[in-house]
Structures are given as C-alpha cells and as structure tokens.
PDB file of C-alpha atoms and ligand atoms in Angstrom:
ATOM      1  CA  MET A  14       0.000   0.000   0.000  1.00  0.00           C
ATOM      2  CA  THR A  15       1.349   3.442  -0.871  1.00  0.00           C
ATOM      3  CA  GLU A  16       1.055   6.507   1.318  1.00  0.00           C
ATOM      4  CA  ASP A  17      -1.304   8.351  -0.995  1.00  0.00           C
ATOM      5  CA  THR A  18      -4.026   5.687  -0.983  1.00  0.00           C
ATOM      6  CA  ALA A  19      -7.126   6.420   1.054  1.00  0.00           C
ATOM      7  CA  GLN A  20      -7.038   3.074   2.822  1.00  0.00           C
ATOM      8  CA  PRO A  21      -6.258   3.069   6.550  1.00  0.00           C
ATOM      9  CA  THR A  22      -2.701   2.144   7.507  1.00  0.00           C
ATOM     10  CA  PRO A  23      -2.355  -1.415   8.845  1.00  0.00           C
ATOM     11  CA  ARG A  24      -2.743  -1.769  12.570  1.00  0.00           C
ATOM     12  CA  ARG A  25       0.591  -1.581  14.330  1.00  0.00           C
ATOM     13  CA  LYS A  26       1.616  -4.637  16.332  1.00  0.00           C
ATOM     14  CA  THR A  27       3.690  -2.652  18.814  1.00  0.00           C
ATOM     15  CA  ILE A  28       3.598   0.875  20.142  1.00  0.00           C
ATOM     16  CA  SER A  29       6.558   2.894  21.251  1.00  0.00           C
ATOM     17  CA  SER A  30       6.397   6.343  22.843  1.00  0.00           C
ATOM     18  CA  PRO A  31       8.288   8.267  25.539  1.00  0.00           C
ATOM     19  CA  TYR A  32       5.124   8.104  27.708  1.00  0.00           C
ATOM     20  CA  ILE A  33       4.918   4.307  27.486  1.00  0.00           C
ATOM     21  CA  HIS A  34       8.617   3.936  28.235  1.00  0.00           C
ATOM     22  CA  ARG A  35       8.215   6.212  31.282  1.00  0.00           C
ATOM     23  CA  LEU A  36       5.411   3.965  32.544  1.00  0.00           C
ATOM     24  CA  GLN A  37       7.582   0.896  31.942  1.00  0.00           C
ATOM     25  CA  ARG A  38      10.471   2.426  33.902  1.00  0.00           C
ATOM     26  CA  ARG A  39       8.122   3.307  36.769  1.00  0.00           C
ATOM     27  CA  HIS A  40       6.628  -0.193  36.781  1.00  0.00           C
ATOM     28  CA  PHE A  41      10.114  -1.723  36.736  1.00  0.00           C
ATOM     29  CA  LEU A  42      11.246   0.347  39.723  1.00  0.00           C
ATOM     30  CA  LEU A  43       8.039  -0.139  41.728  1.00  0.00           C
ATOM     31  CA  PHE A  44       7.299  -3.788  41.123  1.00  0.00           C
ATOM     32  CA  ASP A  45      10.604  -5.349  40.068  1.00  0.00           C
ATOM     33  CA  VAL A  46      13.264  -3.400  41.986  1.00  0.00           C
ATOM     34  CA  LEU A  47      11.267  -2.443  45.104  1.00  0.00           C
ATOM     35  CA  PRO A  48      10.490  -6.104  46.028  1.00  0.00           C
ATOM     36  CA  ILE A  49      14.261  -6.722  46.125  1.00  0.00           C
ATOM     37  CA  ILE A  50      14.631  -3.867  48.617  1.00  0.00           C
ATOM     38  CA  GLY A  51      11.559  -5.135  50.514  1.00  0.00           C
ATOM     39  CA  THR A  52      13.098  -8.616  50.712  1.00  0.00           C
ATOM     40  CA  ALA A  53      16.330  -7.172  52.128  1.00  0.00           C
ATOM     41  CA  ALA A  54      14.203  -5.211  54.632  1.00  0.00           C
ATOM     42  CA  ALA A  55      12.375  -8.426  55.606  1.00  0.00           C
ATOM     43  CA  PHE A  56      15.689 -10.057  56.529  1.00  0.00           C
ATOM     44  CA  ALA A  57      16.783  -6.942  58.452  1.00  0.00           C
ATOM     45  CA  PHE A  58      13.441  -6.953  60.316  1.00  0.00           C
ATOM     46  CA  LEU A  59      14.265 -10.440  61.656  1.00  0.00           C
ATOM     47  CA  LEU A  60      16.301  -8.575  64.267  1.00  0.00           C
ATOM     48  CA  VAL A  61      13.026  -7.077  65.544  1.00  0.00           C
ATOM     49  CA  ARG A  62      10.721 -10.069  65.063  1.00  0.00           C
ATOM     50  CA  PRO A  63      11.926 -13.603  64.229  1.00  0.00           C
ATOM     51  CA  PHE A  64      10.533 -15.614  61.302  1.00  0.00           C
ATOM     52  CA  GLY A  65       7.725 -17.787  62.687  1.00  0.00           C
ATOM     53  CA  VAL A  66       4.610 -19.708  61.682  1.00  0.00           C
ATOM     54  CA  LEU A  67       2.748 -16.471  60.931  1.00  0.00           C
ATOM     55  CA  GLU A  68       5.372 -15.265  58.429  1.00  0.00           C
ATOM     56  CA  LEU A  69       5.613 -18.703  56.804  1.00  0.00           C
ATOM     57  CA  ALA A  70       1.828 -19.039  56.488  1.00  0.00           C
ATOM     58  CA  LEU A  71       1.377 -15.546  54.996  1.00  0.00           C
ATOM     59  CA  LEU A  72       4.258 -16.021  52.554  1.00  0.00           C
ATOM     60  CA  PHE A  73       2.985 -19.456  51.473  1.00  0.00           C
ATOM     61  CA  LEU A  74      -0.718 -18.608  51.168  1.00  0.00           C
ATOM     62  CA  MET A  75      -0.213 -15.295  49.394  1.00  0.00           C
ATOM     63  CA  TRP A  76       2.307 -16.940  47.018  1.00  0.00           C
ATOM     64  CA  LEU A  77      -0.122 -19.781  46.313  1.00  0.00           C
ATOM     65  CA  VAL A  78      -3.204 -17.678  45.552  1.00  0.00           C
ATOM     66  CA  THR A  79      -1.386 -15.034  43.496  1.00  0.00           C
ATOM     67  CA  GLY A  80       0.671 -17.719  41.714  1.00  0.00           C
ATOM     68  CA  LEU A  81      -2.526 -19.554  40.773  1.00  0.00           C
ATOM     69  CA  GLY A  82      -3.963 -16.204  39.643  1.00  0.00           C
ATOM     70  CA  VAL A  83      -1.041 -15.882  37.215  1.00  0.00           C
ATOM     71  CA  THR A  84      -0.818 -19.438  35.869  1.00  0.00           C
ATOM     72  CA  VAL A  85      -4.518 -20.371  35.851  1.00  0.00           C
ATOM     73  CA  GLY A  86      -5.976 -16.888  35.295  1.00  0.00           C
ATOM     74  CA  TYR A  87      -3.522 -14.719  33.337  1.00  0.00           C
ATOM     75  CA  HIS A  88      -1.875 -17.561  31.442  1.00  0.00           C
ATOM     76  CA  ARG A  89      -4.175 -20.551  30.893  1.00  0.00           C
ATOM     77  CA  LEU A  90      -7.531 -18.756  30.887  1.00  0.00           C
ATOM     78  CA  PHE A  91      -6.980 -15.247  29.484  1.00  0.00           C
ATOM     79  CA  THR A  92      -3.913 -15.676  27.233  1.00  0.00           C
ATOM     80  CA  HIS A  93      -4.579 -19.091  25.735  1.00  0.00           C
ATOM     81  CA  ARG A  94      -8.329 -19.587  26.347  1.00  0.00           C
ATOM     82  CA  THR A  95      -7.694 -23.219  27.318  1.00  0.00           C
ATOM     83  CA  PHE A  96     -11.029 -23.446  29.168  1.00  0.00           C
ATOM     84  CA  LYS A  97     -14.137 -21.413  29.929  1.00  0.00           C
ATOM     85  CA  ALA A  98     -14.703 -20.139  33.465  1.00  0.00           C
ATOM     86  CA  ALA A  99     -17.722 -18.813  35.337  1.00  0.00           C
ATOM     87  CA  PRO A 100     -17.601 -14.979  35.160  1.00  0.00           C
ATOM     88  CA  TRP A 101     -16.933 -14.504  38.881  1.00  0.00           C
ATOM     89  CA  VAL A 102     -14.145 -17.112  38.817  1.00  0.00           C
ATOM     90  CA  ALA A 103     -12.545 -15.340  35.836  1.00  0.00           C
ATOM     91  CA  GLU A 104     -12.712 -11.984  37.619  1.00  0.00           C
ATOM     92  CA  LEU A 105     -11.321 -13.402  40.859  1.00  0.00           C
ATOM     93  CA  LEU A 106      -8.406 -14.993  38.971  1.00  0.00           C
ATOM     94  CA  ALA A 107      -7.697 -11.684  37.221  1.00  0.00           C
ATOM     95  CA  VAL A 108      -7.631  -9.861  40.581  1.00  0.00           C
ATOM     96  CA  LEU A 109      -5.338 -12.467  42.188  1.00  0.00           C
ATOM     97  CA  GLY A 110      -3.050 -12.427  39.136  1.00  0.00           C
ATOM     98  CA  SER A 111      -2.900  -8.608  39.301  1.00  0.00           C
ATOM     99  CA  MET A 112      -1.745  -8.789  42.924  1.00  0.00           C
ATOM    100  CA  ALA A 113       1.446 -10.513  41.690  1.00  0.00           C
ATOM    101  CA  GLY A 114       2.675  -7.137  40.372  1.00  0.00           C
ATOM    102  CA  GLN A 115       3.631  -8.526  36.958  1.00  0.00           C
ATOM    103  CA  GLY A 116       1.537  -6.040  34.996  1.00  0.00           C
ATOM    104  CA  GLY A 117      -2.163  -5.552  34.334  1.00  0.00           C
ATOM    105  CA  VAL A 118      -3.966  -8.486  32.755  1.00  0.00           C
ATOM    106  CA  LEU A 119      -4.337  -6.914  29.276  1.00  0.00           C
ATOM    107  CA  SER A 120      -0.634  -5.997  28.961  1.00  0.00           C
ATOM    108  CA  TRP A 121       0.475  -9.368  30.370  1.00  0.00           C
ATOM    109  CA  VAL A 122      -1.702 -11.281  27.902  1.00  0.00           C
ATOM    110  CA  ALA A 123      -0.580  -9.149  24.932  1.00  0.00           C
ATOM    111  CA  LEU A 124       3.108  -9.597  25.832  1.00  0.00           C
ATOM    112  CA  HIS A 125       2.691 -13.311  26.301  1.00  0.00           C
ATOM    113  CA  ARG A 126       0.779 -13.824  23.047  1.00  0.00           C
ATOM    114  CA  ARG A 127       3.613 -11.966  21.293  1.00  0.00           C
ATOM    115  CA  HIS A 128       6.096 -14.291  23.042  1.00  0.00           C
ATOM    116  CA  HIS A 129       4.310 -17.297  21.522  1.00  0.00           C
ATOM    117  CA  GLU A 130       4.096 -15.617  18.112  1.00  0.00           C
ATOM    118  CA  TYR A 131       7.825 -14.840  17.874  1.00  0.00           C
ATOM    119  CA  SER A 132       9.359 -17.263  20.431  1.00  0.00           C
ATOM    120  CA  ASP A 133      13.134 -17.073  20.250  1.00  0.00           C
ATOM    121  CA  ARG A 134      13.078 -14.946  17.109  1.00  0.00           C
ATOM    122  CA  GLU A 135      13.284 -11.187  16.522  1.00  0.00           C
ATOM    123  CA  GLY A 136      10.139  -9.714  18.144  1.00  0.00           C
ATOM    124  CA  ASP A 137      10.054 -12.036  21.179  1.00  0.00           C
ATOM    125  CA  PRO A 138       9.949  -9.659  24.175  1.00  0.00           C
ATOM    126  CA  HIS A 139      12.136 -11.912  26.326  1.00  0.00           C
ATOM    127  CA  SER A 140      14.221 -14.505  24.509  1.00  0.00           C
ATOM    128  CA  PRO A 141      17.552 -15.495  26.099  1.00  0.00           C
ATOM    129  CA  ASN A 142      18.795 -16.752  22.729  1.00  0.00           C
ATOM    130  CA  LEU A 143      19.234 -13.525  20.750  1.00  0.00           C
ATOM    131  CA  SER A 144      22.161 -11.885  22.532  1.00  0.00           C
ATOM    132  CA  GLY A 145      25.107 -13.382  20.675  1.00  0.00           C
ATOM    133  CA  GLY A 146      27.046 -16.637  20.861  1.00  0.00           C
ATOM    134  CA  GLY A 147      29.430 -18.086  23.400  1.00  0.00           C
ATOM    135  CA  LEU A 148      29.280 -17.907  27.168  1.00  0.00           C
ATOM    136  CA  ALA A 149      29.096 -14.087  27.220  1.00  0.00           C
ATOM    137  CA  GLY A 150      26.104 -14.140  24.837  1.00  0.00           C
ATOM    138  CA  ALA A 151      24.353 -16.764  26.970  1.00  0.00           C
ATOM    139  CA  ILE A 152      24.866 -14.742  30.172  1.00  0.00           C
ATOM    140  CA  ARG A 153      23.720 -11.527  28.443  1.00  0.00           C
ATOM    141  CA  GLY A 154      20.681 -13.401  27.081  1.00  0.00           C
ATOM    142  CA  LEU A 155      19.720 -14.865  30.467  1.00  0.00           C
ATOM    143  CA  ALA A 156      20.018 -11.473  32.205  1.00  0.00           C
ATOM    144  CA  HIS A 157      17.883  -9.882  29.476  1.00  0.00           C
ATOM    145  CA  ALA A 158      15.192 -12.599  29.489  1.00  0.00           C
ATOM    146  CA  HIS A 159      15.053 -12.884  33.259  1.00  0.00           C
ATOM    147  CA  PHE A 160      14.937  -9.267  34.329  1.00  0.00           C
ATOM    148  CA  LEU A 161      16.429  -6.503  32.210  1.00  0.00           C
ATOM    149  CA  TRP A 162      13.977  -6.596  29.277  1.00  0.00           C
ATOM    150  CA  MET A 163      11.286  -5.099  31.518  1.00  0.00           C
ATOM    151  CA  ARG A 164      13.103  -1.750  31.933  1.00  0.00           C
ATOM    152  CA  ARG A 165      12.149  -0.722  28.399  1.00  0.00           C
ATOM    153  CA  HIS A 166      10.529  -2.774  25.669  1.00  0.00           C
ATOM    154  CA  GLU A 167       8.243  -2.568  22.682  1.00  0.00           C
ATOM    155  CA  TYR A 168       4.688  -2.418  23.987  1.00  0.00           C
ATOM    156  CA  PRO A 169       2.398  -4.877  22.179  1.00  0.00           C
ATOM    157  CA  ASN A 170      -0.721  -3.176  20.879  1.00  0.00           C
ATOM    158  CA  ILE A 171      -3.575  -4.660  22.904  1.00  0.00           C
ATOM    159  CA  VAL A 172      -6.048  -3.842  20.111  1.00  0.00           C
ATOM    160  CA  HIS A 173      -4.068  -6.265  17.944  1.00  0.00           C
ATOM    161  CA  TYR A 174      -3.069  -8.850  20.554  1.00  0.00           C
ATOM    162  CA  ALA A 175      -6.062  -8.945  22.903  1.00  0.00           C
ATOM    163  CA  PRO A 176      -9.173  -7.921  20.925  1.00  0.00           C
ATOM    164  CA  ASP A 177     -11.207 -10.623  22.685  1.00  0.00           C
ATOM    165  CA  LEU A 178     -10.315  -9.261  26.137  1.00  0.00           C
ATOM    166  CA  ILE A 179     -10.980  -5.580  25.476  1.00  0.00           C
ATOM    167  CA  LYS A 180     -14.551  -6.529  24.559  1.00  0.00           C
ATOM    168  CA  ASP A 181     -15.005  -7.951  28.066  1.00  0.00           C
ATOM    169  CA  ARG A 182     -16.077  -4.897  30.067  1.00  0.00           C
ATOM    170  CA  ARG A 183     -15.744  -6.601  33.464  1.00  0.00           C
ATOM    171  CA  LEU A 184     -12.173  -7.650  32.711  1.00  0.00           C
ATOM    172  CA  VAL A 185     -11.244  -4.187  31.399  1.00  0.00           C
ATOM    173  CA  ARG A 186     -12.552  -2.745  34.683  1.00  0.00           C
ATOM    174  CA  VAL A 187     -10.340  -5.147  36.668  1.00  0.00           C
ATOM    175  CA  ALA A 188      -7.362  -4.209  34.455  1.00  0.00           C
ATOM    176  CA  ARG A 189      -7.911  -0.465  35.031  1.00  0.00           C
ATOM    177  CA  LEU A 190      -7.667  -0.971  38.797  1.00  0.00           C
ATOM    178  CA  TYR A 191      -4.349  -2.846  38.529  1.00  0.00           C
ATOM    179  CA  TYR A 192      -2.389  -0.588  40.898  1.00  0.00           C
ATOM    180  CA  TYR A 193      -5.114  -0.917  43.543  1.00  0.00           C
ATOM    181  CA  TRP A 194      -4.986  -4.713  43.331  1.00  0.00           C
ATOM    182  CA  VAL A 195      -1.226  -4.697  43.867  1.00  0.00           C
ATOM    183  CA  ALA A 196      -1.763  -2.410  46.891  1.00  0.00           C
ATOM    184  CA  LEU A 197      -4.488  -4.750  48.179  1.00  0.00           C
ATOM    185  CA  GLY A 198      -2.033  -7.652  47.850  1.00  0.00           C
ATOM    186  CA  LEU A 199       0.267  -5.769  50.231  1.00  0.00           C
ATOM    187  CA  LEU A 200      -2.498  -4.619  52.571  1.00  0.00           C
ATOM    188  CA  VAL A 201      -4.108  -8.045  53.117  1.00  0.00           C
ATOM    189  CA  PRO A 202      -1.028  -9.783  54.615  1.00  0.00           C
ATOM    190  CA  ALA A 203      -0.214  -6.652  56.644  1.00  0.00           C
ATOM    191  CA  VAL A 204      -3.704  -6.594  58.198  1.00  0.00           C
ATOM    192  CA  LEU A 205      -3.719 -10.369  58.744  1.00  0.00           C
ATOM    193  CA  GLY A 206      -0.256 -10.204  60.312  1.00  0.00           C
ATOM    194  CA  GLY A 207      -1.343  -7.401  62.662  1.00  0.00           C
ATOM    195  CA  VAL A 208      -4.675  -8.949  63.649  1.00  0.00           C
ATOM    196  CA  LEU A 209      -3.402 -12.513  64.101  1.00  0.00           C
ATOM    197  CA  SER A 210      -0.448 -11.426  66.232  1.00  0.00           C
ATOM    198  CA  MET A 211      -2.246  -8.426  67.778  1.00  0.00           C
ATOM    199  CA  SER A 212       0.901  -6.375  67.255  1.00  0.00           C
ATOM    200  CA  TRP A 213       2.381  -3.705  64.980  1.00  0.00           C
ATOM    201  CA  THR A 214       5.489  -5.785  64.458  1.00  0.00           C
ATOM    202  CA  GLY A 215       3.220  -8.585  63.166  1.00  0.00           C
ATOM    203  CA  ALA A 216       1.654  -6.132  60.686  1.00  0.00           C
ATOM    204  CA  VAL A 217       5.083  -5.012  59.395  1.00  0.00           C
ATOM    205  CA  SER A 218       6.250  -8.622  59.213  1.00  0.00           C
ATOM    206  CA  GLY A 219       3.063  -9.578  57.312  1.00  0.00           C
ATOM    207  CA  LEU A 220       3.613  -6.734  54.834  1.00  0.00           C
ATOM    208  CA  LEU A 221       7.240  -7.730  54.289  1.00  0.00           C
ATOM    209  CA  TRP A 222       6.901 -11.544  54.049  1.00  0.00           C
ATOM    210  CA  GLY A 223       3.346 -11.900  52.651  1.00  0.00           C
ATOM    211  CA  GLY A 224       3.801  -8.792  50.464  1.00  0.00           C
ATOM    212  CA  PHE A 225       7.279  -7.943  49.201  1.00  0.00           C
ATOM    213  CA  VAL A 226       9.077 -11.285  49.666  1.00  0.00           C
ATOM    214  CA  ARG A 227       6.101 -13.104  48.133  1.00  0.00           C
ATOM    215  CA  ILE A 228       6.148 -10.799  45.058  1.00  0.00           C
ATOM    216  CA  PHE A 229       9.938 -11.251  44.799  1.00  0.00           C
ATOM    217  CA  VAL A 230       9.729 -15.076  45.001  1.00  0.00           C
ATOM    218  CA  LEU A 231       6.861 -15.433  42.516  1.00  0.00           C
ATOM    219  CA  GLU A 232       8.444 -13.011  40.036  1.00  0.00           C
ATOM    220  CA  HIS A 233      11.708 -14.895  39.944  1.00  0.00           C
ATOM    221  CA  ILE A 234       9.870 -18.197  39.493  1.00  0.00           C
ATOM    222  CA  VAL A 235       7.904 -16.824  36.515  1.00  0.00           C
ATOM    223  CA  TRP A 236      10.950 -15.073  35.019  1.00  0.00           C
ATOM    224  CA  ALA A 237      13.044 -18.255  35.334  1.00  0.00           C
ATOM    225  CA  ILE A 238      10.611 -19.886  32.903  1.00  0.00           C
ATOM    226  CA  ASN A 239      11.214 -17.084  30.370  1.00  0.00           C
ATOM    227  CA  SER A 240      14.970 -17.258  30.817  1.00  0.00           C
ATOM    228  CA  PHE A 241      16.339 -20.639  31.970  1.00  0.00           C
ATOM    229  CA  LEU A 242      13.626 -22.855  30.452  1.00  0.00           C
ATOM    230  CA  HIS A 243      14.259 -21.296  27.040  1.00  0.00           C
ATOM    231  CA  MET A 244      17.854 -22.522  27.358  1.00  0.00           C
ATOM    232  CA  PHE A 245      18.091 -25.593  29.632  1.00  0.00           C
ATOM    233  CA  GLY A 246      16.009 -28.701  30.360  1.00  0.00           C
ATOM    234  CA  THR A 247      14.381 -31.546  28.442  1.00  0.00           C
ATOM    235  CA  ARG A 248      12.495 -31.374  25.132  1.00  0.00           C
ATOM    236  CA  PRO A 249      10.043 -34.255  24.777  1.00  0.00           C
ATOM    237  CA  TYR A 250       7.909 -32.499  22.138  1.00  0.00           C
ATOM    238  CA  GLU A 251       8.634 -30.934  18.801  1.00  0.00           C
ATOM    239  CA  SER A 252       8.219 -27.164  18.841  1.00  0.00           C
ATOM    240  CA  ARG A 253       9.910 -24.519  16.723  1.00  0.00           C
ATOM    241  CA  GLU A 254      11.411 -22.472  19.565  1.00  0.00           C
ATOM    242  CA  ASN A 255      13.949 -23.417  22.218  1.00  0.00           C
ATOM    243  CA  SER A 256      11.540 -24.193  25.098  1.00  0.00           C
ATOM    244  CA  HIS A 257      12.327 -26.894  27.654  1.00  0.00           C
ATOM    245  CA  ASN A 258      10.717 -28.757  30.536  1.00  0.00           C
ATOM    246  CA  GLY A 259      12.145 -28.514  34.052  1.00  0.00           C
ATOM    247  CA  GLY A 260      10.235 -31.306  35.797  1.00  0.00           C
ATOM    248  CA  ILE A 261      11.836 -30.912  39.232  1.00  0.00           C
ATOM    249  CA  PHE A 262      10.415 -27.380  39.459  1.00  0.00           C
ATOM    250  CA  ALA A 263       6.844 -28.512  38.687  1.00  0.00           C
ATOM    251  CA  LEU A 264       5.416 -27.947  42.173  1.00  0.00           C
ATOM    252  CA  VAL A 265       7.132 -24.653  42.906  1.00  0.00           C
ATOM    253  CA  THR A 266       6.055 -23.273  39.484  1.00  0.00           C
ATOM    254  CA  LEU A 267       2.504 -24.656  39.921  1.00  0.00           C
ATOM    255  CA  GLY A 268       2.949 -26.635  36.673  1.00  0.00           C
ATOM    256  CA  GLU A 269       4.470 -23.829  34.570  1.00  0.00           C
ATOM    257  CA  SER A 270       7.840 -25.579  34.302  1.00  0.00           C
ATOM    258  CA  TRP A 271       6.394 -28.034  31.719  1.00  0.00           C
ATOM    259  CA  HIS A 272       7.229 -25.230  29.312  1.00  0.00           C
ATOM    260  CA  ASN A 273       8.129 -27.360  26.282  1.00  0.00           C
ATOM    261  CA  ASN A 274       4.816 -29.201  26.653  1.00  0.00           C
ATOM    262  CA  HIS A 275       3.104 -25.807  26.837  1.00  0.00           C
ATOM    263  CA  HIS A 276       4.727 -24.431  23.672  1.00  0.00           C
ATOM    264  CA  ALA A 277       3.894 -27.675  21.841  1.00  0.00           C
ATOM    265  CA  PHE A 278       0.234 -27.561  22.981  1.00  0.00           C
ATOM    266  CA  PRO A 279      -0.585 -23.945  23.971  1.00  0.00           C
ATOM    267  CA  GLU A 280      -4.322 -24.669  23.780  1.00  0.00           C
ATOM    268  CA  SER A 281      -4.105 -27.258  26.574  1.00  0.00           C
ATOM    269  CA  PRO A 282      -5.254 -26.352  30.119  1.00  0.00           C
ATOM    270  CA  SER A 283      -2.938 -29.139  31.336  1.00  0.00           C
ATOM    271  CA  PHE A 284       0.767 -28.330  31.047  1.00  0.00           C
ATOM    272  CA  GLY A 285       1.835 -31.686  32.531  1.00  0.00           C
ATOM    273  CA  LEU A 286      -0.261 -33.486  29.874  1.00  0.00           C
ATOM    274  CA  ASP A 287       0.010 -36.822  31.750  1.00  0.00           C
ATOM    275  CA  TRP A 288      -1.389 -37.434  35.244  1.00  0.00           C
ATOM    276  CA  TYR A 289       2.026 -38.304  36.720  1.00  0.00           C
ATOM    277  CA  ARG A 290       3.564 -34.930  35.799  1.00  0.00           C
ATOM    278  CA  LEU A 291       2.696 -32.659  38.713  1.00  0.00           C
ATOM    279  CA  ASP A 292       0.617 -29.676  37.609  1.00  0.00           C
ATOM    280  CA  PRO A 293      -1.147 -27.845  40.486  1.00  0.00           C
ATOM    281  CA  GLY A 294      -2.558 -25.233  38.077  1.00  0.00           C
ATOM    282  CA  TYR A 295      -4.380 -27.959  36.170  1.00  0.00           C
ATOM    283  CA  TRP A 296      -5.557 -29.555  39.418  1.00  0.00           C
ATOM    284  CA  LEU A 297      -7.310 -26.278  40.252  1.00  0.00           C
ATOM    285  CA  ILE A 298      -8.936 -26.155  36.792  1.00  0.00           C
ATOM    286  CA  ARG A 299     -10.146 -29.746  37.285  1.00  0.00           C
ATOM    287  CA  LEU A 300     -11.544 -28.768  40.687  1.00  0.00           C
ATOM    288  CA  PHE A 301     -13.363 -25.795  39.109  1.00  0.00           C
ATOM    289  CA  ALA A 302     -14.723 -28.158  36.421  1.00  0.00           C
ATOM    290  CA  ALA A 303     -15.895 -30.660  39.051  1.00  0.00           C
ATOM    291  CA  CYS A 304     -17.802 -27.822  40.783  1.00  0.00           C
ATOM    292  CA  GLY A 305     -19.372 -26.703  37.483  1.00  0.00           C
ATOM    293  CA  LEU A 306     -17.282 -23.489  37.419  1.00  0.00           C
ATOM    294  CA  ALA A 307     -15.111 -24.394  34.402  1.00  0.00           C
ATOM    295  CA  SER A 308     -15.946 -26.127  31.116  1.00  0.00           C
ATOM    296  CA  GLU A 309     -14.625 -26.878  27.614  1.00  0.00           C
ATOM    297  CA  LEU A 310     -11.189 -28.036  28.794  1.00  0.00           C
ATOM    298  CA  LYS A 311      -9.223 -28.407  25.544  1.00  0.00           C
ATOM    299  CA  VAL A 312      -6.856 -31.261  26.477  1.00  0.00           C
ATOM    300  CA  PRO A 313      -5.091 -32.617  23.333  1.00  0.00           C
ATOM    301  CA  SER A 314      -5.805 -36.191  22.255  1.00  0.00           C
ATOM    302  CA  GLN A 315      -3.251 -38.987  22.806  1.00  0.00           C
ATOM    303  CA  ALA A 316      -2.867 -39.229  19.025  1.00  0.00           C
ATOM    304  CA  ARG A 317      -1.926 -35.539  18.718  1.00  0.00           C
ATOM    305  CA  MET A 318       0.532 -35.847  21.586  1.00  0.00           C
ATOM    306  CA  SER A 319       2.198 -38.959  20.116  1.00  0.00           C
ATOM    307  CA  ALA A 320       2.508 -37.256  16.731  1.00  0.00           C
ATOM    308  CA  LYS A 321       4.607 -34.444  18.234  1.00  0.00           C
ATOM    309  CA  ARG A 322       6.628 -36.597  20.623  1.00  0.00           C
ATOM    310  CA  ILE A 323      10.366 -36.711  19.909  1.00  0.00           C
ATOM    311  CA  ALA A 324      11.780 -38.203  23.152  1.00  0.00           C
TER     312      ALA A 324
HETATM  313 ZN1   ZN B  22       1.879 -19.433  27.118  1.00  0.00          ZN
HETATM  314 ZN1   ZN B  23       8.105 -19.625  26.365  1.00  0.00          ZN
END
C-alpha cells in the first residue's frame, strides 16, 4: 500500500512512545526493583521479630493464591483460552493475578501472546537466545530474558493482541484498577499479620513476608521460565522455539515448568499433559470443572501428543 491511498494504515503490532517507556520504567522500579529492597528489609526486620509460623503461612498462602492467579488466570484462561470459566471465577483470577505485580492483565496477555508468536526470534519480548554466541552471549541473554527486558521494551498493541479481552467490560474494569490490586495484595497480609499477632510488628512482618518477599519469590519463578527454560532442560515435544521442561520445578512453578509441553500444545489447560507430571494449576482447573465453574477443557488427544513426541 502506498502513502497516498485512502485506505487506513495497517494496525501496528507494537507501540513505542516516551510516555509508554516512562510507565515501563516506573513499573520496573516499583514492582521489580522495590520487592528486592523489601526482601532485604524483611531479613533486616528479623532482628526485631523472628521468622515464625505467621510469616511462613502468609508467605505461602499469598504466594499460592497469586501464583494460581497468574498461571490459571492470566496464562491458561486469558492468554490461551484453554477453558471457559464462570464470570466470577474469571474476575477473581484476574484480581489475584494482578496482585502478583507482573503487569495488568491486558498488557500481560498481549506480551505473552507476542512471546508465543515470535518465540526465540526477533520480536520475542524476552528470549535469552538472541544476545550473541558463546558464554558471554548466553549470560547476556539470560540477564535480558530474566529481568532486564522489563526496563524498556516494545509495547504490544492490545487492540491487535487482545481484541477478545478488550470486549469484556468486566475484565477491562479489573485491568484499570491494577495498581489498587497490587496495593491490596500488600495490605491483606499486613492486616492479617497485625490482627493474628495483635501487634504492629506482626503487621510489618506480614507486609514484608506476605507482600514484598512473596512478590519477589513469585516473580523470579515466573521469570526463570522465560529465561532458563528457554535454554536448559528436556524437550520431549517438537516445537519450533527453544523451550524446555524442568520437571523438578513442577510444584514450585505450579505446573508452569512443563514449558516445552506448553509451547507444543498452547491450547491445553494441562501443562503436565500426563497425570504423573505434577501440575497444580491444572488440578485447580479440574476442581473448578468438578464444581461446574469451568468447562470446555481443551486437552489434546493422545494421538496428537504422540505425533509431536520426539523423546
Ligand atoms: Zn503461554
Ligand atoms: Zn516460552
């Protein structure tokens, strides 16, 4: 198409502007750098109040519910539409996923759909395999894919990448309140810590361990899938990018570490694919289905799986 035709210009896949890059820098400092400082503060605060059952419980429970919000909500439901969920379940998952501080649901979905579109090729927002050869290239690639890419990156146009989601008015409303959900994710463990221990030190400890440390831990788990599992691990299924499985991390990643399986069958709500591969995210989807809150689970057939199997 030439410039003088009357036809509209094709929709851009990514948007880049000083305003967007300012927002990205702010998000990076607030939600990627600040949790590191908060985690250091949590260890320093051990001098005031030791790590006990309360801290462990708040860290574990907040990690579990926000982690499930990311893998089941953000990833398996909204990005890949691997099942249908009751509207209130979908909204709850979007809120819990937002609390993880990894971006609003629309941006997260758009970035992740672009990752699948360009995996390990030019255009992938976070490939560890495009930073040159040799050991130095691998280290540069891992640092980029794990953390540094978030400072400044091409912003995927949500009109192009998430047209189905922007039609969902309830989800758009949840996405608009993203910063409030992150704040709520910090407030809840602080209040619980204070009330359960009936002390201010308990409230601070709750904020630090159930808030900042929990965000820090979950972020690094999710980022490790973008970085390390696109470089190391096993590859049982044929897929065009460099994704791998890391089976020993299945529980701690809530099933996300079956990343080669996921790239081979992105439409599947199960990332483990077989019952003996631990996949807590899929267990929750099965539980929702058993309660009538989820339907149309698109698990691939045995024949499709065998056709792609290489190891
Ligand atoms: Zn995916
Ligand atoms: Zn991937």
